[in-house]
PDB file of C-alpha atoms and ligand atoms in Angstrom:
ATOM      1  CA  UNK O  53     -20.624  -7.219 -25.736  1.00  0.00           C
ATOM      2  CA  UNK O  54     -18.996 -10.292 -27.133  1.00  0.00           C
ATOM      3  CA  UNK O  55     -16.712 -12.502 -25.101  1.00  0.00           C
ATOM      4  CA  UNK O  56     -13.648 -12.258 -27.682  1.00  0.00           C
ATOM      5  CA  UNK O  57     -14.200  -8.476 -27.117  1.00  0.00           C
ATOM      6  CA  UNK O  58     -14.000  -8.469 -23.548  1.00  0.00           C
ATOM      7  CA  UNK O  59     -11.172 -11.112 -23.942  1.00  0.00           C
ATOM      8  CA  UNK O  60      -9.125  -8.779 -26.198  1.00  0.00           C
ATOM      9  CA  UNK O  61      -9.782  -5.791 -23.845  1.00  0.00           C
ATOM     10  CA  UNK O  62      -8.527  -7.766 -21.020  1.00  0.00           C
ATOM     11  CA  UNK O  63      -5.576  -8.680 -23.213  1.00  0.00           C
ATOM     12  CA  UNK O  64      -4.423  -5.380 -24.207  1.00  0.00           C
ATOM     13  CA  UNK O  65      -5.181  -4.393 -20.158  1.00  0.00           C
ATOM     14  CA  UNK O  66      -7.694  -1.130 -20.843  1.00  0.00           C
ATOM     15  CA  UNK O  67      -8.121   0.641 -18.511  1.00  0.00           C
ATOM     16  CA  UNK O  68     -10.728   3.431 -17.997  1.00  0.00           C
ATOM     17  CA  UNK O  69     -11.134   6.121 -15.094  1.00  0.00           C
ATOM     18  CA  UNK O  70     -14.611   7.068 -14.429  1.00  0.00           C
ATOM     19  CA  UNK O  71     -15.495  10.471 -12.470  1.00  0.00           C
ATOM     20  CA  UNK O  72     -18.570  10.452 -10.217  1.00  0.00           C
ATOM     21  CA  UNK O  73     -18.583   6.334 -10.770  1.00  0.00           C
ATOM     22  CA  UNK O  74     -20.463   5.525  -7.588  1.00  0.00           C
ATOM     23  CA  UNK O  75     -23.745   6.194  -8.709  1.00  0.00           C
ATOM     24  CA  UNK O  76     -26.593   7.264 -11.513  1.00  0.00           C
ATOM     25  CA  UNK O  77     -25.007   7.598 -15.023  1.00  0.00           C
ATOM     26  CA  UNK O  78     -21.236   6.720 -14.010  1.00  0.00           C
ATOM     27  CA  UNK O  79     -21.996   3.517 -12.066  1.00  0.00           C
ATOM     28  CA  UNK O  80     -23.858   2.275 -15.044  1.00  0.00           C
ATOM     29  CA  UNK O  81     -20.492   3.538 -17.637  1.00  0.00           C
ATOM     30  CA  UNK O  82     -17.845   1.965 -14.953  1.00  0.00           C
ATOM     31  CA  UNK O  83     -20.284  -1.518 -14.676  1.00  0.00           C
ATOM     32  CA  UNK O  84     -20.659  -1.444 -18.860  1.00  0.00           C
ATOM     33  CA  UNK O  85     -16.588  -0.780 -19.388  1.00  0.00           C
ATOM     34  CA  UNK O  86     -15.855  -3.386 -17.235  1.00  0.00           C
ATOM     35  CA  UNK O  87     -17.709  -5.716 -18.949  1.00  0.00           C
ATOM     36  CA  UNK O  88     -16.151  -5.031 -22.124  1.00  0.00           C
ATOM     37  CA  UNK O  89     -12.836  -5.789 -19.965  1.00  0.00           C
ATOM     38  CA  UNK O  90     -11.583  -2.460 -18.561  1.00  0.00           C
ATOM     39  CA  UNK O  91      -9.985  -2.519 -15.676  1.00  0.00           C
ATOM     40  CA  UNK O  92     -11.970   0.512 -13.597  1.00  0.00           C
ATOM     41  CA  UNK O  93     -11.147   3.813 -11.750  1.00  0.00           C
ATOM     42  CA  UNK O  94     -14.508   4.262  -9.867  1.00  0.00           C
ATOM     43  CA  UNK O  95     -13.811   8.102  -8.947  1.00  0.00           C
ATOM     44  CA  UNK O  96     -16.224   9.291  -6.110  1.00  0.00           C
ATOM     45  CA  UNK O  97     -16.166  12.832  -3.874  1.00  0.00           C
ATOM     46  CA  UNK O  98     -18.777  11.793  -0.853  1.00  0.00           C
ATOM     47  CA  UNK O  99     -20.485   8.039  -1.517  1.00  0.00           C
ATOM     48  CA  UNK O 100     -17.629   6.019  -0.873  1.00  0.00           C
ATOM     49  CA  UNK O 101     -20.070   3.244   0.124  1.00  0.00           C
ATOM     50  CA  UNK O 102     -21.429   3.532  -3.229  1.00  0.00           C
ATOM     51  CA  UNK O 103     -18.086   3.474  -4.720  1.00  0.00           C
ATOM     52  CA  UNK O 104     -17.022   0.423  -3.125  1.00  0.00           C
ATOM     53  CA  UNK O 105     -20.257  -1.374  -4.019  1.00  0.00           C
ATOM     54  CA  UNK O 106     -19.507  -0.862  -7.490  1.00  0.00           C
ATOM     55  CA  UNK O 107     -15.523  -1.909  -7.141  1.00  0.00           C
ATOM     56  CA  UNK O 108     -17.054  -4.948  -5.153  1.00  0.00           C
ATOM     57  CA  UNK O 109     -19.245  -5.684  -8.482  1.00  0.00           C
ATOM     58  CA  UNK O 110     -16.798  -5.450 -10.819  1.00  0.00           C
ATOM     59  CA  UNK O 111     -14.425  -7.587  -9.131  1.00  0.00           C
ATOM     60  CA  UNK O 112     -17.382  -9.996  -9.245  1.00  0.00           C
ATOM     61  CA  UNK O 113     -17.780 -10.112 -12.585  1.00  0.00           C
ATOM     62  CA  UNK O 114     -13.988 -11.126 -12.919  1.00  0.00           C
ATOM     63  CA  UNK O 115     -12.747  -7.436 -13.776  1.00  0.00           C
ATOM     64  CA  UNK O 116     -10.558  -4.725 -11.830  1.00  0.00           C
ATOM     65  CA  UNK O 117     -11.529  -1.864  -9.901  1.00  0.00           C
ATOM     66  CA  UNK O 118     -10.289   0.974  -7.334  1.00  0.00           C
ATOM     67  CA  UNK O 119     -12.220   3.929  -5.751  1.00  0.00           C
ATOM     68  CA  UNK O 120     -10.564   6.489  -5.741  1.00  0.00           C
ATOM     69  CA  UNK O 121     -11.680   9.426  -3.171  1.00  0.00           C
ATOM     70  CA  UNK O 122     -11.726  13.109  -5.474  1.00  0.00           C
ATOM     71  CA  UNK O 123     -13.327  15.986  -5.964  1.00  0.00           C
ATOM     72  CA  UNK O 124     -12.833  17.070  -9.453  1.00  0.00           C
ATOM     73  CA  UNK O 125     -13.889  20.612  -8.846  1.00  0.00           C
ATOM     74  CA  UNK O 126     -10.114  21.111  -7.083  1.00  0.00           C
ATOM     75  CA  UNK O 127      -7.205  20.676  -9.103  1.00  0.00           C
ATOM     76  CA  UNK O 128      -4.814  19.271  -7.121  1.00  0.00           C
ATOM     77  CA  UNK O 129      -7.639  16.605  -6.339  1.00  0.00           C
ATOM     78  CA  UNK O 130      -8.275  15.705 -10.125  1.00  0.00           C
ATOM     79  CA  UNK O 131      -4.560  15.186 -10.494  1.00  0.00           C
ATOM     80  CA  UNK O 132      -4.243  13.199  -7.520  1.00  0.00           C
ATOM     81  CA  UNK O 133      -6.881  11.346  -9.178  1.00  0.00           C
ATOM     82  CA  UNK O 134      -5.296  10.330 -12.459  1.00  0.00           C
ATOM     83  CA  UNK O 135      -1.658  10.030 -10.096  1.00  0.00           C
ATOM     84  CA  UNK O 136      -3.058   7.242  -8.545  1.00  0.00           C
ATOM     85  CA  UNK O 137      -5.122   5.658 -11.558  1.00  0.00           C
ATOM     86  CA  UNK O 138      -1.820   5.576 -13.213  1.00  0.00           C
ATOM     87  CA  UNK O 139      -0.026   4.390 -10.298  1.00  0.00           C
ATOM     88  CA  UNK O 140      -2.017   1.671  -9.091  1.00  0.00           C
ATOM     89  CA  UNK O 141      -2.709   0.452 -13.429  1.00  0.00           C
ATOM     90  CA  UNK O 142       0.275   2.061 -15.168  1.00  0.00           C
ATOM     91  CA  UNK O 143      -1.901   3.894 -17.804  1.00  0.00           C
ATOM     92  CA  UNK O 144      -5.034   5.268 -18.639  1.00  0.00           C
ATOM     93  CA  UNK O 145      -6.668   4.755 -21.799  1.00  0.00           C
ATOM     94  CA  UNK O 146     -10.277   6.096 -21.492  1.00  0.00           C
ATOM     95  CA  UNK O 147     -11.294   9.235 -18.924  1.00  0.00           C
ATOM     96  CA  UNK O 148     -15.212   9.654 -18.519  1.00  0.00           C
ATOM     97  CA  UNK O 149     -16.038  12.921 -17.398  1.00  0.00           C
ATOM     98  CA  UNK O 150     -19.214  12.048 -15.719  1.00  0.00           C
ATOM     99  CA  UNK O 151     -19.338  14.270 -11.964  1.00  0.00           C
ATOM    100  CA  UNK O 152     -21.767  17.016 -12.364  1.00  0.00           C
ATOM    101  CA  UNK O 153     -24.499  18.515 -10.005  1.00  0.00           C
ATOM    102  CA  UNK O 154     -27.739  20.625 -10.451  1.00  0.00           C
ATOM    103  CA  UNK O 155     -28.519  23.483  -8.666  1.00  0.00           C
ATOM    104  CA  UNK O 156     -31.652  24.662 -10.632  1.00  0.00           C
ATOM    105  CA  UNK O 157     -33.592  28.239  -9.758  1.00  0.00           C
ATOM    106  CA  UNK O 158     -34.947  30.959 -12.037  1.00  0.00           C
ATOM    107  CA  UNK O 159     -31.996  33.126 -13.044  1.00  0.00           C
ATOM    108  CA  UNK O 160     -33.323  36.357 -11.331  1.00  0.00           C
ATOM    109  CA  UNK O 161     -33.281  33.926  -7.730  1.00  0.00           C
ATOM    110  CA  UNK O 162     -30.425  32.219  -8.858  1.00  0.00           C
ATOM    111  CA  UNK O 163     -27.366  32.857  -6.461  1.00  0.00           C
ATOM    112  CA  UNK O 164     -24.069  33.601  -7.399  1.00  0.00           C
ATOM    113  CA  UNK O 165     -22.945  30.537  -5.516  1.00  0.00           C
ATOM    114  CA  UNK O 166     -25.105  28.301  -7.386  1.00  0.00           C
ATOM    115  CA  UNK O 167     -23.846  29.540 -10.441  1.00  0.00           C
ATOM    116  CA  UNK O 168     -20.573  29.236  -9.005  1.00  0.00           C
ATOM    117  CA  UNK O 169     -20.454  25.359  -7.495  1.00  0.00           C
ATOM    118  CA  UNK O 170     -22.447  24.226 -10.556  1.00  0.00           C
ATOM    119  CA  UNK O 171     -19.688  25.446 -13.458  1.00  0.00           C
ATOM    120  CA  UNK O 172     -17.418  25.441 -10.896  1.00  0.00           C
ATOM    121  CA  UNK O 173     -17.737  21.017 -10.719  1.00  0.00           C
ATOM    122  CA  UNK O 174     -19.422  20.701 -13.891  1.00  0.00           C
ATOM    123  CA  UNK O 175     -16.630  22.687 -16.183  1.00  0.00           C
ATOM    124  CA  UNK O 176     -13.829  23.118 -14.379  1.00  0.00           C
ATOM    125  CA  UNK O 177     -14.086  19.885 -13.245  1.00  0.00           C
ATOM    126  CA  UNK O 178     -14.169  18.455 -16.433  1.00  0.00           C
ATOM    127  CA  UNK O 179     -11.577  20.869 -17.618  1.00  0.00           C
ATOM    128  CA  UNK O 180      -9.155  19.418 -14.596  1.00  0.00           C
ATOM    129  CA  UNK O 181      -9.284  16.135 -15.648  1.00  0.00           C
ATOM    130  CA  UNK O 182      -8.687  16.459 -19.176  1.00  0.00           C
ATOM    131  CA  UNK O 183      -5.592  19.168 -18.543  1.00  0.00           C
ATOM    132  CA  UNK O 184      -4.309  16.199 -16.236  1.00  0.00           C
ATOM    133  CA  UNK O 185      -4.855  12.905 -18.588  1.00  0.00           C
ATOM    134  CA  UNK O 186      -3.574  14.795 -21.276  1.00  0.00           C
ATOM    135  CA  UNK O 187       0.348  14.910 -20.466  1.00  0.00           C
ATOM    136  CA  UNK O 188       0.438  10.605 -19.918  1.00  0.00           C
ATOM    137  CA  UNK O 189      -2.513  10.307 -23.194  1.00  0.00           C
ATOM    138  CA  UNK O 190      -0.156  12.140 -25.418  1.00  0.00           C
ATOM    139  CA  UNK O 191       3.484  10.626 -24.030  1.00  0.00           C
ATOM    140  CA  UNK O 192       1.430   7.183 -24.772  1.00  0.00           C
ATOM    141  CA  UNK O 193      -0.073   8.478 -28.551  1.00  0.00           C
ATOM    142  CA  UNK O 194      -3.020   7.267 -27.835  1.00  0.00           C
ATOM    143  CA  UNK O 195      -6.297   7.796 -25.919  1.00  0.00           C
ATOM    144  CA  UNK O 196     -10.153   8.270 -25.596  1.00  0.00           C
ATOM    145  CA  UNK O 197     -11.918  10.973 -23.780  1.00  0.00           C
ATOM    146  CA  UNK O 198     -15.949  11.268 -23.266  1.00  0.00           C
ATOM    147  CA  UNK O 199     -17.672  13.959 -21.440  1.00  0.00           C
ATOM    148  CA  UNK O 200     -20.584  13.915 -20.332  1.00  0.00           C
ATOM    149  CA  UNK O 201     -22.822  16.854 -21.417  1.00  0.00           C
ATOM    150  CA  UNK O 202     -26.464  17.443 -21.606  1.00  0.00           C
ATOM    151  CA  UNK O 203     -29.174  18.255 -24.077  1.00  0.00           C
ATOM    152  CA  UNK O 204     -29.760  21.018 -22.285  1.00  0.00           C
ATOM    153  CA  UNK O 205     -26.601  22.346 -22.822  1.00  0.00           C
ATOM    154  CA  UNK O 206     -27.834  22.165 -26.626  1.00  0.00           C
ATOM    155  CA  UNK O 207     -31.322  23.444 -26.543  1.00  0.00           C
ATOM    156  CA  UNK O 208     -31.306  25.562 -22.829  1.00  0.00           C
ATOM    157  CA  UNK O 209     -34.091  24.861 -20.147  1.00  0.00           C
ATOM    158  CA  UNK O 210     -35.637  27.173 -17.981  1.00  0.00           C
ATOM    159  CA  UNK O 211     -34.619  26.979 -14.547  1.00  0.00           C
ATOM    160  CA  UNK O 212     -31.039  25.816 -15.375  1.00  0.00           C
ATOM    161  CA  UNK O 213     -29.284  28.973 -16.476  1.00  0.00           C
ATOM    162  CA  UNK O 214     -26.289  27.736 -14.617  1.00  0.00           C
ATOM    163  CA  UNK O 215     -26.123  24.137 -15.527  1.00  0.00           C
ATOM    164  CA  UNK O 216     -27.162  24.786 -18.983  1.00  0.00           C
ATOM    165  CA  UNK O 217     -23.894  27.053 -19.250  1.00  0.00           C
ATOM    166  CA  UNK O 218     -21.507  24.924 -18.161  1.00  0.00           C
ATOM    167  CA  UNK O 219     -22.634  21.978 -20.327  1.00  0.00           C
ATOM    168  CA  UNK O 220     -22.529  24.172 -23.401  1.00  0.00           C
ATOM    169  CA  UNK O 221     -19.163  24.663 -22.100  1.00  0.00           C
ATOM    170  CA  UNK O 222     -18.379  21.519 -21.730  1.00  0.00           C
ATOM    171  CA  UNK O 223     -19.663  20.754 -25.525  1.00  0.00           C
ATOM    172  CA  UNK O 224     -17.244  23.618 -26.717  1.00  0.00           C
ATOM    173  CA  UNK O 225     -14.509  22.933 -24.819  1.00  0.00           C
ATOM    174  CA  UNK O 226     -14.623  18.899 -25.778  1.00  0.00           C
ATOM    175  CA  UNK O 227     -14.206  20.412 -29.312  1.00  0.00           C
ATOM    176  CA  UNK O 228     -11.295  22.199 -28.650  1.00  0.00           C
ATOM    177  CA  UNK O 229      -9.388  19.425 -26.642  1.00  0.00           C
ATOM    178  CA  UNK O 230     -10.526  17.361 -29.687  1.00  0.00           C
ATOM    179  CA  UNK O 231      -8.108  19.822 -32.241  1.00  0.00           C
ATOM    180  CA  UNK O 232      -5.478  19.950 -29.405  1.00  0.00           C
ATOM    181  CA  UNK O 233      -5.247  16.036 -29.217  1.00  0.00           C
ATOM    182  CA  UNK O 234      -6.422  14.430 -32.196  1.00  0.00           C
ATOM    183  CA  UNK O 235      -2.649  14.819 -33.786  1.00  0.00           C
ATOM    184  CA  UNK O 236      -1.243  12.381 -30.853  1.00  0.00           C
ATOM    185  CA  UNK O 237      -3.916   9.300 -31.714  1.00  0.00           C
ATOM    186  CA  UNK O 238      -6.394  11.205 -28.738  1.00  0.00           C
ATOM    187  CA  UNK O 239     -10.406  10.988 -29.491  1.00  0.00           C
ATOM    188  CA  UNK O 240     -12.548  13.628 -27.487  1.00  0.00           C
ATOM    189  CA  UNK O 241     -16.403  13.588 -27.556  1.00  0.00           C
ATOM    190  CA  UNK O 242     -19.361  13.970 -25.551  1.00  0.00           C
ATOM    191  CA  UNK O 243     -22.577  12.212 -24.793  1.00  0.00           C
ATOM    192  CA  UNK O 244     -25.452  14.394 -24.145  1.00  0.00           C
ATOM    193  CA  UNK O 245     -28.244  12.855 -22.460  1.00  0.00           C
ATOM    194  CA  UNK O 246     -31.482  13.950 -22.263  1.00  0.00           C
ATOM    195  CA  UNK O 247     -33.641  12.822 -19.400  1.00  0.00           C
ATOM    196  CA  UNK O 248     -32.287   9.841 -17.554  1.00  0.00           C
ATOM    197  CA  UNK O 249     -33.924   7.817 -14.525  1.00  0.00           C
ATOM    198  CA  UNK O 250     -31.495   9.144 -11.542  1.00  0.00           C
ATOM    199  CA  UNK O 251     -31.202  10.633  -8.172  1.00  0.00           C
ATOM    200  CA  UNK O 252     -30.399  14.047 -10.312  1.00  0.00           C
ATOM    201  CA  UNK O 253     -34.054  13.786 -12.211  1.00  0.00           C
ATOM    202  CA  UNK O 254     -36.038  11.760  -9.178  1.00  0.00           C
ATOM    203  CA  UNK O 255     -36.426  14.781  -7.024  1.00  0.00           C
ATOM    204  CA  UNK O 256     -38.535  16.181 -10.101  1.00  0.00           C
ATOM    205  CA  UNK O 257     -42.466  15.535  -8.888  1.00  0.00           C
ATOM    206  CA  UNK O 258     -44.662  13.759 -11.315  1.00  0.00           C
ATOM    207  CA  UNK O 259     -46.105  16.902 -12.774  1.00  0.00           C
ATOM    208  CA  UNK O 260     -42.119  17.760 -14.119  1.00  0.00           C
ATOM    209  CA  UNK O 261     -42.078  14.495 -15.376  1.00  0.00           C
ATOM    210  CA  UNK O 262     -45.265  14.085 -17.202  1.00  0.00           C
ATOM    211  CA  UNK O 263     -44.484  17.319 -18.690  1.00  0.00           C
ATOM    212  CA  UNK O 264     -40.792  16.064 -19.848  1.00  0.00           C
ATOM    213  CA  UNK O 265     -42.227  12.612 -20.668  1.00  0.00           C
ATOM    214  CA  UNK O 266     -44.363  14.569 -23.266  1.00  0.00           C
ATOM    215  CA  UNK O 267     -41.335  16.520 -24.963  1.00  0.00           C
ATOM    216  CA  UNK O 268     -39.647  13.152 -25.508  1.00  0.00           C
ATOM    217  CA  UNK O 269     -40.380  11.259 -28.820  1.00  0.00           C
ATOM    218  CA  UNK O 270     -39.481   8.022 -27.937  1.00  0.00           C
ATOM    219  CA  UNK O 271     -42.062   8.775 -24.200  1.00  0.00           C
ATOM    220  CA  UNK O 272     -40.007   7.459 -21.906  1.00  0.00           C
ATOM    221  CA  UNK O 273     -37.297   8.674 -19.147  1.00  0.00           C
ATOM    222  CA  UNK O 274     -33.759   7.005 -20.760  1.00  0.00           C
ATOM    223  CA  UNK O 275     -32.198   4.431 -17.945  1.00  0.00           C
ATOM    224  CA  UNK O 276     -28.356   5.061 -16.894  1.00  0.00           C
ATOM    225  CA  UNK O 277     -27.450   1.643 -19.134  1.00  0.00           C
ATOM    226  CA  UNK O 278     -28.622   3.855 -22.357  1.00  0.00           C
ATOM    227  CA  UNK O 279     -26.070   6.619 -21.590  1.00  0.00           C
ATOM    228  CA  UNK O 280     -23.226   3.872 -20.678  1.00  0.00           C
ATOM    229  CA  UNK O 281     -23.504   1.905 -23.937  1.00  0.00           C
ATOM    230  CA  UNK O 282     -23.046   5.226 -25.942  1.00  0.00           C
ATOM    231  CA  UNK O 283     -20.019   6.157 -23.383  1.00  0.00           C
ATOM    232  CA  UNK O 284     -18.239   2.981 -24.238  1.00  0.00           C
ATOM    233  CA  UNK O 285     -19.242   3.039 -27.942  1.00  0.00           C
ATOM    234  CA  UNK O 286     -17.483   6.235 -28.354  1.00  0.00           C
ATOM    235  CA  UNK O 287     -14.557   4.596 -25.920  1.00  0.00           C
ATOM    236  CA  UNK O 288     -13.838   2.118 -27.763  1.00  0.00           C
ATOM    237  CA  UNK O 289     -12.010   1.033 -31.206  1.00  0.00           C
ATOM    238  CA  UNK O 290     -15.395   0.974 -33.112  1.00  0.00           C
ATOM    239  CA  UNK O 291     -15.472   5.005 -32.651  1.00  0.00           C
ATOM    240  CA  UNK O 292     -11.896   5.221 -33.961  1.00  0.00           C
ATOM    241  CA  UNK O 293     -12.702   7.356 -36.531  1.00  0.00           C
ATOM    242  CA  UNK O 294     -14.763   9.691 -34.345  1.00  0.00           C
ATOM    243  CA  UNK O 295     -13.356  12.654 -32.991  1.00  0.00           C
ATOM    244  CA  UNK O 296     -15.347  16.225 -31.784  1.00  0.00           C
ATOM    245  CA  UNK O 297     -18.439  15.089 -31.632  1.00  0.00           C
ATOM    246  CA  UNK O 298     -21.768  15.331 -29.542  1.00  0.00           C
ATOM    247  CA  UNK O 299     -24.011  12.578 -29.368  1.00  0.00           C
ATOM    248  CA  UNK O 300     -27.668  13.185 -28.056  1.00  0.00           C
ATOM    249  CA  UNK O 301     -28.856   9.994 -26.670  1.00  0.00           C
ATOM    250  CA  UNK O 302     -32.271  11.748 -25.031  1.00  0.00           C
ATOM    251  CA  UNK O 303     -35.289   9.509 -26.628  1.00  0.00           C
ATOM    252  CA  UNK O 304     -35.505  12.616 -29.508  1.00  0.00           C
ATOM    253  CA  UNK O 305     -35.713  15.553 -27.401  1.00  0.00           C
ATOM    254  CA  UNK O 306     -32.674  17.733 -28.980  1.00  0.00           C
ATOM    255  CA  UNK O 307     -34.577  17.377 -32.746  1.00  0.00           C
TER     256      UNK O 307
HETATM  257  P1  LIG G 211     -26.323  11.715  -9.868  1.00  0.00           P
HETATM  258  O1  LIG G 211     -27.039  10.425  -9.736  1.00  0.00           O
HETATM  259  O2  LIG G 211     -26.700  12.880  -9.027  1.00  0.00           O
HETATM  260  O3  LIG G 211     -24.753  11.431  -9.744  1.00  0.00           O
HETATM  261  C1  LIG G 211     -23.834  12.475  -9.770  1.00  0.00           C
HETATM  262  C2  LIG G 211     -22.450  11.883  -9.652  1.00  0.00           C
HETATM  263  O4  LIG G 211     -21.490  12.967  -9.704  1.00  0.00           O
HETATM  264  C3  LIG G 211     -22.241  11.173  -8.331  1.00  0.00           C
HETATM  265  O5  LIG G 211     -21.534   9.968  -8.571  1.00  0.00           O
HETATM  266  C4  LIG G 211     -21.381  12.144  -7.525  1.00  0.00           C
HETATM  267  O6  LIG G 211     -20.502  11.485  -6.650  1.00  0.00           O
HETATM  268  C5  LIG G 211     -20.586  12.799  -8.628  1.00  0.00           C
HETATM  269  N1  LIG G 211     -20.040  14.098  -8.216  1.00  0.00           N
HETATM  270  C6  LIG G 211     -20.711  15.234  -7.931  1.00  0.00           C
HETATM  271  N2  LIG G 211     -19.850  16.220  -7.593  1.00  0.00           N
HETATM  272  C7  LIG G 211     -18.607  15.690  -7.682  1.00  0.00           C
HETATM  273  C8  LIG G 211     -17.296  16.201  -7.480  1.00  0.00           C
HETATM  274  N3  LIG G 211     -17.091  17.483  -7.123  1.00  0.00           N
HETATM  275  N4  LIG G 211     -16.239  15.377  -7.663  1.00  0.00           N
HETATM  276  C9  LIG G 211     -16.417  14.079  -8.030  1.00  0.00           C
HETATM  277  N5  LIG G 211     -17.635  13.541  -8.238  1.00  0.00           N
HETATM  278  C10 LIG G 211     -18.717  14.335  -8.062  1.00  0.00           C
HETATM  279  O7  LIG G 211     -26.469  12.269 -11.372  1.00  0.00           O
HETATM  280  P2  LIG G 211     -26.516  11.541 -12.771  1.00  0.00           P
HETATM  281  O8  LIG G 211     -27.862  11.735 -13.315  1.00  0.00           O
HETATM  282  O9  LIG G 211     -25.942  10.182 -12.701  1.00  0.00           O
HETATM  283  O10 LIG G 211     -25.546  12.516 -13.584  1.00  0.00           O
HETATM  284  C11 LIG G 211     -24.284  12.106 -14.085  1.00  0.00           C
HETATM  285  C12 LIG G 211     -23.897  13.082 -15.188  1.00  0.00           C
HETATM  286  O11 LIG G 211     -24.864  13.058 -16.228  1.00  0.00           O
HETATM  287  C13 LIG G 211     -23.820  14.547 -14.706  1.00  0.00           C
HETATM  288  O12 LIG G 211     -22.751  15.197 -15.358  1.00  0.00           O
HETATM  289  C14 LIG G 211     -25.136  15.116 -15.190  1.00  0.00           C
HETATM  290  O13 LIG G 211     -25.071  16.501 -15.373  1.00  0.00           O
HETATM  291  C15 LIG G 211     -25.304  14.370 -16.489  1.00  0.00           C
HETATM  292  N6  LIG G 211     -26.674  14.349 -16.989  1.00  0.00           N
HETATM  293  C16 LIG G 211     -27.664  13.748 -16.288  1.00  0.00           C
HETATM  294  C17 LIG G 211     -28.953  13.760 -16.805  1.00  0.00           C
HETATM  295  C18 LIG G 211     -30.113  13.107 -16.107  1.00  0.00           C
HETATM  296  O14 LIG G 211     -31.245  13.260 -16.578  1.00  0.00           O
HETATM  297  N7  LIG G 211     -29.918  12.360 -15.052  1.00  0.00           N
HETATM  298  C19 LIG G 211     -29.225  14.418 -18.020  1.00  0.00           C
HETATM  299  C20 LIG G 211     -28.182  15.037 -18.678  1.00  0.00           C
HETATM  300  C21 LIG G 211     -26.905  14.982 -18.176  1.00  0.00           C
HETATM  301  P3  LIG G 211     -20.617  11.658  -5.033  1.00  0.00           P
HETATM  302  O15 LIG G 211     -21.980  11.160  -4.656  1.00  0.00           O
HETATM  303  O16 LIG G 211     -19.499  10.847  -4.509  1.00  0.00           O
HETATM  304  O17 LIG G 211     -20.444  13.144  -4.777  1.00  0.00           O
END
């Protein structure tokens, strides 16, 4: 990113809240905005060292951060979460729906808890924080909104009935916040990654990931910093014409 970009964002005081920004894919989005010169909302629900390593490495690279405890599975939680993002910055301009978890079985073992807790902090989740940004987003006419999806929540995966659901809920649901919104100036879209280098896809063992390695074209895992360029693309005024989209960044998988 350019330095008269990051100057301008700093200028016009961005600022970006980040769910699940402690670690994997969200640390790398909250560390990529804030170079472009957001100020950050590091959201976190259990690594709050994590969280404040991140804060701690924004403010080193000259930017602002908070953590801000969450989980975005309750809803009184994800609007305490954009109450203080707003309180301790005065606006929001960009929400990244990032949080998710796995909890991956064959669906005749898979519990109806894990179905549960994985749509349950996946959709909802994501559902929460949008319902919450939306009110100050449309008051302001203007705002940017990425979720973060999956490719399996395009193409389906064995093993992740549950997960798959919810982000193929998430993929509909970004399309119907994006006809709500779009009137009032507010972009929705969502990034759907395909296999990315983090604690979510380390606990795979090799076997897994020679067999994924060989359904991606481009034959490699993607790193976090793939995910979080395409996250602030979309974020930022270069996507202003963008609106209801899905953008596979998964190394050719989703063809
Ligand atoms: P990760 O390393 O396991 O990180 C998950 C993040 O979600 C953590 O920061 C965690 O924060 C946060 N989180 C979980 N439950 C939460 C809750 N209830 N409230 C707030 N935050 C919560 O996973 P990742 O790979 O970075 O995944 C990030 C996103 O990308 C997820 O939505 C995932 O589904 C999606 N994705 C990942 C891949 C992949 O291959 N890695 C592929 C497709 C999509 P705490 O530690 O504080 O709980």
């Amino acid at each position: 990113m350019s330095d008269s970009t990051k100057e301008q964002n700093t200028a016009a005081n961005l600022v970006a809240v980040v769910t699940g920004g402690g670690r994997g894919i969200g640390r790398a989005v909250c560390l990529e905005l804030a170079s472009r010169g957001y100020s950050v909302v590091v959201n976190y629900s259990h690594s709050s060292d994590a969280a404040d390593e991140v804060v701690s490495q924004i403010k080193a690279q000259g930017s602002e951060a908070i953590a801000v405890k969450a989980d975005v599975s309750d809803h009184d939680e994800a609007k305490a979460l954009i109450d203080a993002a707003i309180e301790h910055f005065g606006h929001i301009d960009v929400l990244v729906n990032n949080a998710g978890i796995t909890r991956d079985n064959l669906m005749m073992r898979m519990s109806s808890e894990d179905f549960e807790s994985v749509v349950k902090v996946n959709l909802e989740g994501t559902f929460n924080c949008m319902k919450h940004v939306a009110r100050p987003m449309l008051k302001q006419r203007k705002g940017a909104i990425v979720n973060i999806a999956s490719v399996v929540g395009v193409i389906g995966n064995a093993g992740q009935a549950n997960y798959a659901a919810s982000k193929a809920g998430i993929i509909g649901m970004t399309k119907s916040a994006a006809r709500e919104l779009a009137s009032r100036n507010i972009r929705v879209n969502a990034v759907a990654p395909g296999f990315i280098d983090t604690s979510m896809t380390q606990v795979l063992s090799d076997k897994a990931k020679e067999a994924l390695q060989s359904q991606i074209l481009l034959g490699r895992l993607g790193q976090p910093e793939d995910i979080a360029k395409a996250v602030a693309f979309l974020a930022g005024e270069e996507a202003s014409y963008i609106t209801g989209q899905v953008i596979c960044v998964d190394g050719g998988i989703a063809i």
